[in-house]
Structure formats: structure tokens, C-alpha cells
PDB file of C-alpha atoms in Angstrom:
ATOM      1  CA  UNK A  13     -24.966 133.215  29.449  1.00 28.00           C
ATOM      2  CA  UNK A  14     -26.189 133.088  25.900  1.00 38.00           C
ATOM      3  CA  UNK A  15     -23.876 134.725  23.358  1.00 38.00           C
ATOM      4  CA  UNK A  16     -25.382 137.848  21.827  1.00 40.00           C
ATOM      5  CA  UNK A  17     -24.792 139.440  18.462  1.00 44.00           C
ATOM      6  CA  UNK A  18     -23.767 142.929  19.571  1.00 42.00           C
ATOM      7  CA  UNK A  19     -23.619 144.201  15.995  1.00 46.00           C
ATOM      8  CA  UNK A  20     -27.299 144.929  16.508  1.00 50.00           C
ATOM      9  CA  UNK A  21     -26.717 147.666  19.021  1.00 47.00           C
ATOM     10  CA  UNK A  22     -25.138 151.061  19.551  1.00 45.00           C
ATOM     11  CA  UNK A  23     -23.362 151.837  22.823  1.00 44.00           C
ATOM     12  CA  UNK A  24     -25.410 153.265  25.681  1.00 45.00           C
ATOM     13  CA  UNK A  25     -22.853 156.050  25.967  1.00 49.00           C
ATOM     14  CA  UNK A  26     -23.272 157.245  22.401  1.00 58.00           C
ATOM     15  CA  UNK A  27     -24.619 160.783  22.085  1.00 71.00           C
ATOM     16  CA  UNK A  28     -25.941 159.998  18.623  1.00 83.00           C
ATOM     17  CA  UNK A  29     -29.525 158.690  18.626  1.00 90.00           C
ATOM     18  CA  UNK A  30     -29.922 155.217  17.131  1.00 93.00           C
ATOM     19  CA  UNK A  31     -31.416 154.809  13.684  1.00 94.00           C
ATOM     20  CA  UNK A  32     -34.013 152.276  14.843  1.00 95.00           C
ATOM     21  CA  UNK A  33     -35.852 151.774  18.120  1.00 96.00           C
ATOM     22  CA  UNK A  34     -37.291 148.264  18.458  1.00 96.00           C
ATOM     23  CA  UNK A  35     -40.414 148.671  20.627  1.00 98.00           C
ATOM     24  CA  UNK A  36     -41.973 145.763  22.505  1.00 97.00           C
ATOM     25  CA  UNK A  37     -45.032 145.890  24.762  1.00 97.00           C
ATOM     26  CA  UNK A  38     -45.452 142.944  27.120  1.00 95.00           C
ATOM     27  CA  UNK A  39     -47.911 141.750  29.744  1.00 95.00           C
ATOM     28  CA  UNK A  40     -47.365 138.714  31.974  1.00 93.00           C
ATOM     29  CA  UNK A  41     -45.537 136.646  29.331  1.00 93.00           C
ATOM     30  CA  UNK A  42     -41.909 136.533  30.557  1.00 92.00           C
ATOM     31  CA  UNK A  43     -41.115 133.236  28.845  1.00 91.00           C
ATOM     32  CA  UNK A  44     -42.280 134.562  25.487  1.00 93.00           C
ATOM     33  CA  UNK A  45     -40.394 137.804  26.015  1.00 93.00           C
ATOM     34  CA  UNK A  46     -37.317 135.699  26.751  1.00 90.00           C
ATOM     35  CA  UNK A  47     -37.738 133.846  23.468  1.00 92.00           C
ATOM     36  CA  UNK A  48     -38.210 137.081  21.523  1.00 93.00           C
ATOM     37  CA  UNK A  49     -35.125 138.769  22.973  1.00 91.00           C
ATOM     38  CA  UNK A  50     -32.937 135.746  22.295  1.00 88.00           C
ATOM     39  CA  UNK A  51     -34.037 135.746  18.676  1.00 90.00           C
ATOM     40  CA  UNK A  52     -33.723 139.496  18.372  1.00 90.00           C
ATOM     41  CA  UNK A  53     -30.134 139.380  19.574  1.00 86.00           C
ATOM     42  CA  UNK A  54     -29.242 137.284  16.537  1.00 85.00           C
ATOM     43  CA  UNK A  55     -30.298 139.758  13.864  1.00 87.00           C
ATOM     44  CA  UNK A  56     -27.972 139.854  10.849  1.00 84.00           C
ATOM     45  CA  UNK A  57     -27.435 143.540  10.186  1.00 79.00           C
ATOM     46  CA  UNK A  58     -25.495 146.000   8.111  1.00 76.00           C
ATOM     47  CA  UNK A  59     -23.152 148.049  10.308  1.00 71.00           C
ATOM     48  CA  UNK A  60     -24.423 151.191   8.558  1.00 81.00           C
ATOM     49  CA  UNK A  61     -27.255 151.624  11.067  1.00 87.00           C
ATOM     50  CA  UNK A  62     -27.723 151.291  14.798  1.00 89.00           C
ATOM     51  CA  UNK A  63     -30.537 150.175  17.085  1.00 91.00           C
ATOM     52  CA  UNK A  64     -31.875 150.211  20.611  1.00 92.00           C
ATOM     53  CA  UNK A  65     -34.539 148.071  22.294  1.00 94.00           C
ATOM     54  CA  UNK A  66     -37.413 149.529  24.319  1.00 96.00           C
ATOM     55  CA  UNK A  67     -39.520 147.195  26.470  1.00 95.00           C
ATOM     56  CA  UNK A  68     -42.687 148.497  28.096  1.00 97.00           C
ATOM     57  CA  UNK A  69     -44.138 146.167  30.706  1.00 96.00           C
ATOM     58  CA  UNK A  70     -47.866 146.755  31.164  1.00 96.00           C
ATOM     59  CA  UNK A  71     -47.821 144.704  34.361  1.00 94.00           C
ATOM     60  CA  UNK A  72     -47.440 147.026  37.344  1.00 93.00           C
ATOM     61  CA  UNK A  73     -45.492 144.396  39.308  1.00 92.00           C
ATOM     62  CA  UNK A  74     -42.916 144.103  36.523  1.00 91.00           C
ATOM     63  CA  UNK A  75     -43.226 140.407  35.689  1.00 89.00           C
ATOM     64  CA  UNK A  76     -41.356 141.040  32.409  1.00 86.00           C
ATOM     65  CA  UNK A  77     -38.088 141.378  34.318  1.00 84.00           C
ATOM     66  CA  UNK A  78     -38.008 137.591  34.415  1.00 73.00           C
ATOM     67  CA  UNK A  79     -38.064 137.481  30.620  1.00 59.00           C
ATOM     68  CA  UNK A  80     -34.282 137.902  30.282  1.00 60.00           C
ATOM     69  CA  UNK A  81     -34.305 141.637  30.938  1.00 58.00           C
ATOM     70  CA  UNK A  82     -32.172 141.287  34.061  1.00 57.00           C
ATOM     71  CA  UNK A  83     -29.726 139.049  32.169  1.00 61.00           C
ATOM     72  CA  UNK A  84     -29.238 141.405  29.228  1.00 65.00           C
ATOM     73  CA  UNK A  85     -25.616 142.569  28.722  1.00 57.00           C
ATOM     74  CA  UNK A  86     -25.035 145.865  30.537  1.00 49.00           C
ATOM     75  CA  UNK A  87     -23.368 147.539  27.562  1.00 56.00           C
ATOM     76  CA  UNK A  88     -26.381 147.010  25.312  1.00 59.00           C
ATOM     77  CA  UNK A  89     -28.994 149.810  25.078  1.00 87.00           C
ATOM     78  CA  UNK A  90     -32.047 147.941  26.252  1.00 90.00           C
ATOM     79  CA  UNK A  91     -34.465 150.099  28.211  1.00 92.00           C
ATOM     80  CA  UNK A  92     -37.105 148.494  30.404  1.00 93.00           C
ATOM     81  CA  UNK A  93     -39.946 150.619  31.786  1.00 95.00           C
ATOM     82  CA  UNK A  94     -43.284 149.883  33.453  1.00 96.00           C
ATOM     83  CA  UNK A  95     -46.593 151.378  32.327  1.00 97.00           C
ATOM     84  CA  UNK A  96     -48.942 150.575  35.247  1.00 96.00           C
ATOM     85  CA  UNK A  97     -52.168 151.557  33.457  1.00 96.00           C
ATOM     86  CA  UNK A  98     -53.364 148.274  31.972  1.00 94.00           C
ATOM     87  CA  UNK A  99     -54.157 149.347  28.456  1.00 95.00           C
ATOM     88  CA  UNK A 100     -52.230 148.360  25.343  1.00 96.00           C
ATOM     89  CA  UNK A 101     -52.567 151.855  23.876  1.00 97.00           C
ATOM     90  CA  UNK A 102     -50.906 153.381  26.940  1.00 97.00           C
ATOM     91  CA  UNK A 103     -48.103 150.810  26.635  1.00 97.00           C
ATOM     92  CA  UNK A 104     -47.506 151.630  22.977  1.00 98.00           C
ATOM     93  CA  UNK A 105     -47.548 155.367  23.612  1.00 98.00           C
ATOM     94  CA  UNK A 106     -45.052 154.904  26.435  1.00 98.00           C
ATOM     95  CA  UNK A 107     -42.737 152.961  24.127  1.00 98.00           C
ATOM     96  CA  UNK A 108     -42.832 155.788  21.586  1.00 97.00           C
ATOM     97  CA  UNK A 109     -42.088 158.337  24.306  1.00 97.00           C
ATOM     98  CA  UNK A 110     -39.028 156.368  25.417  1.00 97.00           C
ATOM     99  CA  UNK A 111     -37.711 155.706  21.897  1.00 97.00           C
ATOM    100  CA  UNK A 112     -34.902 157.821  20.401  1.00 96.00           C
ATOM    101  CA  UNK A 113     -34.626 156.281  16.942  1.00 96.00           C
ATOM    102  CA  UNK A 114     -35.641 157.944  13.698  1.00 96.00           C
ATOM    103  CA  UNK A 115     -37.576 154.765  12.868  1.00 97.00           C
ATOM    104  CA  UNK A 116     -39.623 152.609  15.229  1.00 98.00           C
ATOM    105  CA  UNK A 117     -39.908 148.868  14.618  1.00 98.00           C
ATOM    106  CA  UNK A 118     -42.824 147.254  16.431  1.00 98.00           C
ATOM    107  CA  UNK A 119     -43.007 143.565  17.282  1.00 98.00           C
ATOM    108  CA  UNK A 120     -45.220 141.688  19.779  1.00 98.00           C
ATOM    109  CA  UNK A 121     -43.932 139.684  22.714  1.00 96.00           C
ATOM    110  CA  UNK A 122     -45.461 136.436  21.393  1.00 97.00           C
ATOM    111  CA  UNK A 123     -43.554 136.731  18.111  1.00 98.00           C
ATOM    112  CA  UNK A 124     -40.011 136.231  16.880  1.00 97.00           C
ATOM    113  CA  UNK A 125     -38.361 137.928  13.891  1.00 97.00           C
ATOM    114  CA  UNK A 126     -36.595 136.403  10.945  1.00 97.00           C
ATOM    115  CA  UNK A 127     -32.867 137.048  11.272  1.00 95.00           C
ATOM    116  CA  UNK A 128     -32.974 139.584   8.404  1.00 96.00           C
ATOM    117  CA  UNK A 129     -36.105 141.348   9.699  1.00 97.00           C
ATOM    118  CA  UNK A 130     -34.643 144.772  10.442  1.00 96.00           C
ATOM    119  CA  UNK A 131     -32.165 144.657   7.586  1.00 96.00           C
ATOM    120  CA  UNK A 132     -34.939 144.106   5.053  1.00 97.00           C
ATOM    121  CA  UNK A 133     -37.026 146.961   6.405  1.00 97.00           C
ATOM    122  CA  UNK A 134     -33.958 149.211   6.350  1.00 96.00           C
ATOM    123  CA  UNK A 135     -33.162 148.292   2.767  1.00 95.00           C
ATOM    124  CA  UNK A 136     -36.702 148.950   1.573  1.00 96.00           C
ATOM    125  CA  UNK A 137     -36.962 152.370   3.225  1.00 95.00           C
ATOM    126  CA  UNK A 138     -33.910 153.403   1.165  1.00 92.00           C
ATOM    127  CA  UNK A 139     -35.618 152.435  -2.112  1.00 93.00           C
ATOM    128  CA  UNK A 140     -39.192 153.639  -1.444  1.00 95.00           C
ATOM    129  CA  UNK A 141     -40.124 156.987   0.054  1.00 92.00           C
ATOM    130  CA  UNK A 142     -42.729 155.610   2.419  1.00 96.00           C
ATOM    131  CA  UNK A 143     -43.797 156.816   5.845  1.00 98.00           C
ATOM    132  CA  UNK A 144     -44.363 153.322   7.240  1.00 98.00           C
ATOM    133  CA  UNK A 145     -43.698 149.749   6.132  1.00 98.00           C
ATOM    134  CA  UNK A 146     -45.416 146.551   7.170  1.00 98.00           C
ATOM    135  CA  UNK A 147     -44.460 142.911   6.817  1.00 98.00           C
ATOM    136  CA  UNK A 148     -46.056 139.463   7.071  1.00 98.00           C
ATOM    137  CA  UNK A 149     -46.897 137.751  10.341  1.00 98.00           C
ATOM    138  CA  UNK A 150     -46.769 133.996   9.786  1.00 97.00           C
ATOM    139  CA  UNK A 151     -48.339 131.527  12.216  1.00 97.00           C
ATOM    140  CA  UNK A 152     -46.413 129.036  14.285  1.00 97.00           C
ATOM    141  CA  UNK A 153     -47.937 126.735  16.869  1.00 97.00           C
ATOM    142  CA  UNK A 154     -46.596 125.814  20.266  1.00 95.00           C
ATOM    143  CA  UNK A 155     -45.264 122.290  20.579  1.00 90.00           C
ATOM    144  CA  UNK A 156     -48.250 121.139  22.634  1.00 92.00           C
ATOM    145  CA  UNK A 157     -50.820 122.245  20.035  1.00 94.00           C
ATOM    146  CA  UNK A 158     -52.421 119.158  18.497  1.00 93.00           C
ATOM    147  CA  UNK A 159     -55.659 120.591  17.123  1.00 94.00           C
ATOM    148  CA  UNK A 160     -56.648 119.908  13.508  1.00 94.00           C
ATOM    149  CA  UNK A 161     -57.166 123.676  13.229  1.00 95.00           C
ATOM    150  CA  UNK A 162     -53.397 124.135  13.167  1.00 93.00           C
ATOM    151  CA  UNK A 163     -53.352 122.338   9.800  1.00 89.00           C
ATOM    152  CA  UNK A 164     -55.872 124.682   8.207  1.00 91.00           C
ATOM    153  CA  UNK A 165     -55.145 128.147   6.698  1.00 94.00           C
ATOM    154  CA  UNK A 166     -57.344 129.871   9.268  1.00 96.00           C
ATOM    155  CA  UNK A 167     -54.483 131.667  10.981  1.00 96.00           C
ATOM    156  CA  UNK A 168     -52.890 133.165   7.878  1.00 95.00           C
ATOM    157  CA  UNK A 169     -53.242 136.899   7.277  1.00 94.00           C
ATOM    158  CA  UNK A 170     -53.252 138.670   3.895  1.00 94.00           C
ATOM    159  CA  UNK A 171     -49.849 138.898   2.232  1.00 96.00           C
ATOM    160  CA  UNK A 172     -48.671 141.091  -0.652  1.00 98.00           C
ATOM    161  CA  UNK A 173     -45.736 141.592  -2.975  1.00 98.00           C
ATOM    162  CA  UNK A 174     -42.923 143.808  -1.739  1.00 98.00           C
ATOM    163  CA  UNK A 175     -43.297 147.423  -2.757  1.00 97.00           C
ATOM    164  CA  UNK A 176     -47.090 147.292  -3.009  1.00 98.00           C
ATOM    165  CA  UNK A 177     -48.820 150.287  -1.466  1.00 98.00           C
ATOM    166  CA  UNK A 178     -51.239 149.148   1.222  1.00 98.00           C
ATOM    167  CA  UNK A 179     -54.078 150.777   3.112  1.00 96.00           C
ATOM    168  CA  UNK A 180     -54.883 151.034   6.797  1.00 96.00           C
ATOM    169  CA  UNK A 181     -56.978 147.839   6.925  1.00 95.00           C
ATOM    170  CA  UNK A 182     -53.786 145.790   6.402  1.00 96.00           C
ATOM    171  CA  UNK A 183     -51.681 147.618   8.984  1.00 97.00           C
ATOM    172  CA  UNK A 184     -50.805 146.518  12.516  1.00 97.00           C
ATOM    173  CA  UNK A 185     -48.066 146.977  15.084  1.00 98.00           C
ATOM    174  CA  UNK A 186     -47.291 143.274  15.208  1.00 97.00           C
ATOM    175  CA  UNK A 187     -44.800 143.898  12.392  1.00 98.00           C
ATOM    176  CA  UNK A 188     -44.337 147.567  11.546  1.00 98.00           C
ATOM    177  CA  UNK A 189     -41.552 150.009  10.681  1.00 98.00           C
ATOM    178  CA  UNK A 190     -42.710 153.595  11.161  1.00 98.00           C
ATOM    179  CA  UNK A 191     -41.150 157.058  11.221  1.00 98.00           C
ATOM    180  CA  UNK A 192     -41.050 158.099  14.860  1.00 97.00           C
ATOM    181  CA  UNK A 193     -42.167 161.667  14.233  1.00 95.00           C
ATOM    182  CA  UNK A 194     -45.520 160.325  12.996  1.00 95.00           C
ATOM    183  CA  UNK A 195     -46.070 158.421  16.225  1.00 95.00           C
ATOM    184  CA  UNK A 196     -45.169 161.498  18.249  1.00 91.00           C
ATOM    185  CA  UNK A 197     -47.866 163.401  16.356  1.00 93.00           C
ATOM    186  CA  UNK A 198     -50.508 160.661  16.293  1.00 96.00           C
ATOM    187  CA  UNK A 199     -51.023 158.800  19.556  1.00 96.00           C
ATOM    188  CA  UNK A 200     -52.711 155.454  20.094  1.00 97.00           C
ATOM    189  CA  UNK A 201     -56.274 155.973  21.332  1.00 97.00           C
ATOM    190  CA  UNK A 202     -56.787 154.531  24.810  1.00 96.00           C
ATOM    191  CA  UNK A 203     -60.468 153.911  24.005  1.00 94.00           C
ATOM    192  CA  UNK A 204     -59.288 150.982  21.874  1.00 95.00           C
ATOM    193  CA  UNK A 205     -56.771 149.769  24.449  1.00 93.00           C
ATOM    194  CA  UNK A 206     -58.940 146.963  25.839  1.00 91.00           C
ATOM    195  CA  UNK A 207     -61.052 146.305  22.763  1.00 93.00           C
ATOM    196  CA  UNK A 208     -58.171 146.015  20.291  1.00 92.00           C
ATOM    197  CA  UNK A 209     -57.695 147.605  16.898  1.00 95.00           C
ATOM    198  CA  UNK A 210     -56.073 150.753  18.266  1.00 96.00           C
ATOM    199  CA  UNK A 211     -53.107 150.299  15.954  1.00 97.00           C
ATOM    200  CA  UNK A 212     -55.360 150.066  12.892  1.00 97.00           C
ATOM    201  CA  UNK A 213     -57.274 153.143  14.083  1.00 97.00           C
ATOM    202  CA  UNK A 214     -54.063 155.134  14.427  1.00 98.00           C
ATOM    203  CA  UNK A 215     -52.885 154.184  10.935  1.00 98.00           C
ATOM    204  CA  UNK A 216     -56.335 155.081   9.590  1.00 97.00           C
ATOM    205  CA  UNK A 217     -55.843 158.647  10.849  1.00 97.00           C
ATOM    206  CA  UNK A 218     -52.315 158.792   9.490  1.00 98.00           C
ATOM    207  CA  UNK A 219     -53.447 157.570   6.059  1.00 97.00           C
ATOM    208  CA  UNK A 220     -56.303 160.075   6.009  1.00 96.00           C
ATOM    209  CA  UNK A 221     -53.719 162.836   6.275  1.00 97.00           C
ATOM    210  CA  UNK A 222     -51.937 161.662   3.140  1.00 97.00           C
ATOM    211  CA  UNK A 223     -49.094 159.527   4.448  1.00 98.00           C
ATOM    212  CA  UNK A 224     -48.052 156.438   2.482  1.00 97.00           C
ATOM    213  CA  UNK A 225     -47.666 152.810   3.594  1.00 98.00           C
ATOM    214  CA  UNK A 226     -45.807 150.052   1.743  1.00 98.00           C
ATOM    215  CA  UNK A 227     -45.541 146.299   2.136  1.00 98.00           C
ATOM    216  CA  UNK A 228     -42.152 144.647   2.732  1.00 98.00           C
ATOM    217  CA  UNK A 229     -42.741 140.941   2.235  1.00 98.00           C
ATOM    218  CA  UNK A 230     -39.200 139.944   3.182  1.00 98.00           C
ATOM    219  CA  UNK A 231     -39.455 141.472   6.686  1.00 98.00           C
ATOM    220  CA  UNK A 232     -41.024 138.390   8.254  1.00 98.00           C
ATOM    221  CA  UNK A 233     -42.028 137.713  11.849  1.00 98.00           C
ATOM    222  CA  UNK A 234     -43.599 134.578  13.284  1.00 98.00           C
ATOM    223  CA  UNK A 235     -46.471 134.569  15.769  1.00 98.00           C
ATOM    224  CA  UNK A 236     -46.805 131.648  18.190  1.00 97.00           C
ATOM    225  CA  UNK A 237     -50.263 130.306  19.005  1.00 97.00           C
ATOM    226  CA  UNK A 238     -50.766 128.410  22.295  1.00 96.00           C
ATOM    227  CA  UNK A 239     -53.441 125.695  22.625  1.00 96.00           C
ATOM    228  CA  UNK A 240     -56.036 128.073  24.090  1.00 95.00           C
ATOM    229  CA  UNK A 241     -55.972 130.111  20.872  1.00 96.00           C
ATOM    230  CA  UNK A 242     -56.259 127.158  18.542  1.00 97.00           C
ATOM    231  CA  UNK A 243     -59.997 126.713  18.938  1.00 97.00           C
ATOM    232  CA  UNK A 244     -63.084 127.573  16.926  1.00 97.00           C
ATOM    233  CA  UNK A 245     -64.282 129.733  19.808  1.00 97.00           C
ATOM    234  CA  UNK A 246     -61.139 131.883  19.716  1.00 97.00           C
ATOM    235  CA  UNK A 247     -61.374 132.315  15.948  1.00 97.00           C
ATOM    236  CA  UNK A 248     -64.992 133.441  16.205  1.00 97.00           C
ATOM    237  CA  UNK A 249     -64.260 135.775  19.110  1.00 96.00           C
ATOM    238  CA  UNK A 250     -61.435 137.366  17.129  1.00 96.00           C
ATOM    239  CA  UNK A 251     -63.746 137.860  14.122  1.00 97.00           C
ATOM    240  CA  UNK A 252     -66.391 139.411  16.382  1.00 97.00           C
ATOM    241  CA  UNK A 253     -63.830 141.787  17.889  1.00 96.00           C
ATOM    242  CA  UNK A 254     -62.622 142.704  14.416  1.00 96.00           C
ATOM    243  CA  UNK A 255     -66.136 143.666  13.398  1.00 97.00           C
ATOM    244  CA  UNK A 256     -66.681 145.845  16.461  1.00 97.00           C
ATOM    245  CA  UNK A 257     -63.320 147.603  16.270  1.00 96.00           C
ATOM    246  CA  UNK A 258     -63.523 148.249  12.507  1.00 95.00           C
ATOM    247  CA  UNK A 259     -66.953 149.839  12.856  1.00 96.00           C
ATOM    248  CA  UNK A 260     -65.850 151.927  15.837  1.00 96.00           C
ATOM    249  CA  UNK A 261     -62.906 153.184  13.786  1.00 96.00           C
ATOM    250  CA  UNK A 262     -65.276 154.223  11.003  1.00 93.00           C
ATOM    251  CA  UNK A 263     -67.716 155.867  13.416  1.00 93.00           C
ATOM    252  CA  UNK A 264     -65.005 157.825  15.194  1.00 94.00           C
ATOM    253  CA  UNK A 265     -63.268 159.139  12.103  1.00 92.00           C
ATOM    254  CA  UNK A 266     -66.187 159.388   9.682  1.00 89.00           C
ATOM    255  CA  UNK A 267     -69.224 160.232  11.827  1.00 89.00           C
ATOM    256  CA  UNK A 268     -72.285 160.413   9.619  1.00 91.00           C
ATOM    257  CA  UNK A 269     -75.851 159.224  10.237  1.00 92.00           C
ATOM    258  CA  UNK A 270     -76.457 158.174   6.628  1.00 94.00           C
ATOM    259  CA  UNK A 271     -73.213 156.181   6.539  1.00 92.00           C
ATOM    260  CA  UNK A 272     -74.133 154.470   9.800  1.00 93.00           C
ATOM    261  CA  UNK A 273     -77.552 153.514   8.442  1.00 95.00           C
ATOM    262  CA  UNK A 274     -75.939 152.068   5.314  1.00 94.00           C
ATOM    263  CA  UNK A 275     -73.486 150.109   7.484  1.00 94.00           C
ATOM    264  CA  UNK A 276     -76.354 148.756   9.582  1.00 96.00           C
ATOM    265  CA  UNK A 277     -78.400 147.553   6.619  1.00 97.00           C
ATOM    266  CA  UNK A 278     -75.376 146.037   4.856  1.00 96.00           C
ATOM    267  CA  UNK A 279     -74.307 144.157   7.986  1.00 97.00           C
ATOM    268  CA  UNK A 280     -77.844 143.005   8.756  1.00 97.00           C
ATOM    269  CA  UNK A 281     -78.242 141.728   5.202  1.00 98.00           C
ATOM    270  CA  UNK A 282     -74.908 139.949   5.516  1.00 97.00           C
ATOM    271  CA  UNK A 283     -76.008 138.203   8.716  1.00 98.00           C
ATOM    272  CA  UNK A 284     -79.208 136.952   7.068  1.00 98.00           C
ATOM    273  CA  UNK A 285     -77.501 135.863   3.841  1.00 97.00           C
ATOM    274  CA  UNK A 286     -74.573 134.027   5.453  1.00 97.00           C
ATOM    275  CA  UNK A 287     -76.877 132.348   7.981  1.00 97.00           C
ATOM    276  CA  UNK A 288     -79.159 131.065   5.231  1.00 97.00           C
ATOM    277  CA  UNK A 289     -76.329 129.497   3.244  1.00 97.00           C
ATOM    278  CA  UNK A 290     -74.483 128.125   6.301  1.00 97.00           C
ATOM    279  CA  UNK A 291     -76.235 124.694   6.152  1.00 96.00           C
ATOM    280  CA  UNK A 292     -74.978 124.237   2.591  1.00 95.00           C
ATOM    281  CA  UNK A 293     -71.405 124.685   3.754  1.00 96.00           C
ATOM    282  CA  UNK A 294     -71.594 121.481   5.805  1.00 94.00           C
ATOM    283  CA  UNK A 295     -71.533 119.649   2.469  1.00 94.00           C
ATOM    284  CA  UNK A 296     -68.242 121.357   1.560  1.00 93.00           C
ATOM    285  CA  UNK A 297     -66.276 120.578   4.708  1.00 94.00           C
ATOM    286  CA  UNK A 298     -65.536 121.982   8.130  1.00 95.00           C
ATOM    287  CA  UNK A 299     -63.151 124.671   6.862  1.00 95.00           C
ATOM    288  CA  UNK A 300     -65.942 126.239   4.805  1.00 96.00           C
ATOM    289  CA  UNK A 301     -68.268 126.067   7.795  1.00 97.00           C
ATOM    290  CA  UNK A 302     -65.824 127.901  10.047  1.00 97.00           C
ATOM    291  CA  UNK A 303     -65.123 130.578   7.446  1.00 97.00           C
ATOM    292  CA  UNK A 304     -68.842 131.186   6.977  1.00 97.00           C
ATOM    293  CA  UNK A 305     -69.344 131.358  10.747  1.00 98.00           C
ATOM    294  CA  UNK A 306     -66.548 133.918  10.920  1.00 98.00           C
ATOM    295  CA  UNK A 307     -68.345 136.021   8.327  1.00 98.00           C
ATOM    296  CA  UNK A 308     -71.552 135.875  10.363  1.00 98.00           C
ATOM    297  CA  UNK A 309     -69.984 136.940  13.656  1.00 98.00           C
ATOM    298  CA  UNK A 310     -67.951 139.619  11.863  1.00 98.00           C
ATOM    299  CA  UNK A 311     -71.201 141.179  10.636  1.00 98.00           C
ATOM    300  CA  UNK A 312     -72.695 140.818  14.105  1.00 98.00           C
ATOM    301  CA  UNK A 313     -69.657 142.667  15.406  1.00 97.00           C
ATOM    302  CA  UNK A 314     -70.277 145.471  12.919  1.00 97.00           C
ATOM    303  CA  UNK A 315     -73.831 145.875  14.221  1.00 97.00           C
ATOM    304  CA  UNK A 316     -72.689 145.787  17.849  1.00 96.00           C
ATOM    305  CA  UNK A 317     -70.108 148.437  17.043  1.00 95.00           C
ATOM    306  CA  UNK A 318     -72.794 150.689  15.618  1.00 95.00           C
ATOM    307  CA  UNK A 319     -74.759 150.393  18.870  1.00 94.00           C
ATOM    308  CA  UNK A 320     -71.646 150.885  21.043  1.00 90.00           C
ATOM    309  CA  UNK A 321     -71.848 147.434  22.611  1.00 90.00           C
ATOM    310  CA  UNK A 322     -68.912 147.120  25.004  1.00 87.00           C
ATOM    311  CA  UNK A 323     -66.425 144.308  24.376  1.00 87.00           C
ATOM    312  CA  UNK A 324     -63.000 144.095  26.011  1.00 84.00           C
ATOM    313  CA  UNK A 325     -60.945 141.265  24.566  1.00 76.00           C
ATOM    314  CA  UNK A 326     -57.814 142.466  26.377  1.00 69.00           C
ATOM    315  CA  UNK A 327     -59.279 142.653  29.867  1.00 64.00           C
ATOM    316  CA  UNK A 328     -58.058 139.118  30.537  1.00 52.00           C
ATOM    317  CA  UNK A 329     -54.744 138.057  32.061  1.00 47.00           C
ATOM    318  CA  UNK A 330     -53.378 137.360  28.573  1.00 48.00           C
ATOM    319  CA  UNK A 331     -53.836 140.984  27.636  1.00 49.00           C
ATOM    320  CA  UNK A 332     -51.851 141.076  24.405  1.00 50.00           C
TER     321      UNK A 332
END
């Protein structure tokens, strides 16, 4: 059996709740869950705080058990539960319900953390009085990915200096460190559970109520992209979904006819403008073409969101 770094954990028999609950939602990706747990077990941590791991399997047959869960050391507080309702929001809410820590650290099952991931979040929360902290998600590609797209900066997300206050548009549960009491008060909306963007929608509501988010650039995780996600089609579909979900967030939390009309005209103008200049981008290279196409489908997504067009990115077998 692989050797584990047990400094990460507090005993199952301890009556004292852990400081941090690491929450993982998974769906039919046991090999990736295996990889994540192996990496997580090697965290380099200060003994001043304790942790537990919560795994919520959104597959009703429990395929995640193959992802090392049954091999985990018995004296380590890893809790594995099944949420049979196939909806990522239900899975996240279940993880929060099962967690006992004062802080919740979210990470996805197709990611791995840097070895100082939790330590860096913990250090920053002691220097800044924030309610949630977020860190960078850097792309990595599976060994069998040979697409030229993997050499372009199309998979990089915005990144900021540590200590910068950020807003809801740059939040996500793929790398988050949040006070648990907030997540007990604000639940993930199941209406976004198959579309995506439910984490951003939740943090929108939290921010609207005056809570503060900070960026922790040293708390790094890495997201792995398989070949089926390293395509132009996947990039455009993700941009389209982003447009729909962002507009639905705005409509839900700021319902207003005038605002919706303004959003419609701005998005429609964007579609026309970006489409007209698209031919010129072919002179500047394929990267510029793809970025312009992303802008077009993003605006199309905004319009579809205004008209409540249904789109369920996570209704496939690769739900997360």
C-alpha cells in the first residue's frame, strides 16, 4: 500500500471537530479520484490545524469506491457518501452537510493540489479577515493529448496577486476555501446543477450580502484535460455555457425588465460586431480566430439565457 502522510489528518475518534473539511464531489471517475487522493495524502502541513476528507459520489452505484476509497487507512477520517440524485449542486450540498470543519476546502476530482495547497490557504486566512479565499487552477494535459491546442493559452483562467479582493465572477469551487457557516446558510441551487455555474451563482448571493473574497495565488491546484476536452468544439461549448449561466445568474438575482432589455441589445450588438470582424482574424492566426469565436458564442449564450433556452452540459456521463 502507498505510504500516506498522516500529519494531514485528525483521528476519527477525536471529539474536537477538524479545522478544515476537504470536500470532493465525484461522478464516474475513479481513476482520477485515485490520483487526487494520493496527491492529497502528501500535503505538507503545519501541525497547528487538523483536517478531514469528505467524498460525495454522485453515482448511485458508488463507482467512486474503486478510486482508492476502500484502500484508505482505517484510522484516517475520510468519509464516503453517495448522493443518488444526479446533480452537482445536490452533491456539493451533501458534502457541506457531512462536513464538520470550520473551513471547507473544495477541489474537483479531475484536479490535484500543490503540496502546500492547504497550508497556504490556512496562512492567508490568518492574515486577512476574509470570508472565502480562492486560488489558481492551472491546466495540465493527459499524456495522450497531442493537440496543438494544448500549446496555446486557451485553457488558462484569470490569475491575480495574493491578497487582492476579488468578485463573484472569479470564484469557483474548483479551488476554494470557505467558512462552513456561509455554506450552511447559502445552498447551491439545484437549477444550475446540470447547466453549470451553480458555484458562481452561490458566491454571487454571498457577495451581495456583504461578504468578502480574497485571492490566494500560492494555493495552487492543477486541472487535467483529457483528449476529448482539448478541441475547439469543447472550448466553444464551454463559452456558450458560460454565457447562459452568467445571464441566468443575473436574471435570478437581479430581475428587471429594463436590465434584461439592455443585456439583450448589448449581446446582440456583440454578436454582430464580432461576426463582422471574424474574417480579419484569419490574418492574425488561429489563436485569434478561436478567441473571437469564443466571444461570439458567449454572446449567443447570453441571449439564450435571456430566453430561458435549456442547456445541460452536465447531463452526460462525464458529469463534472
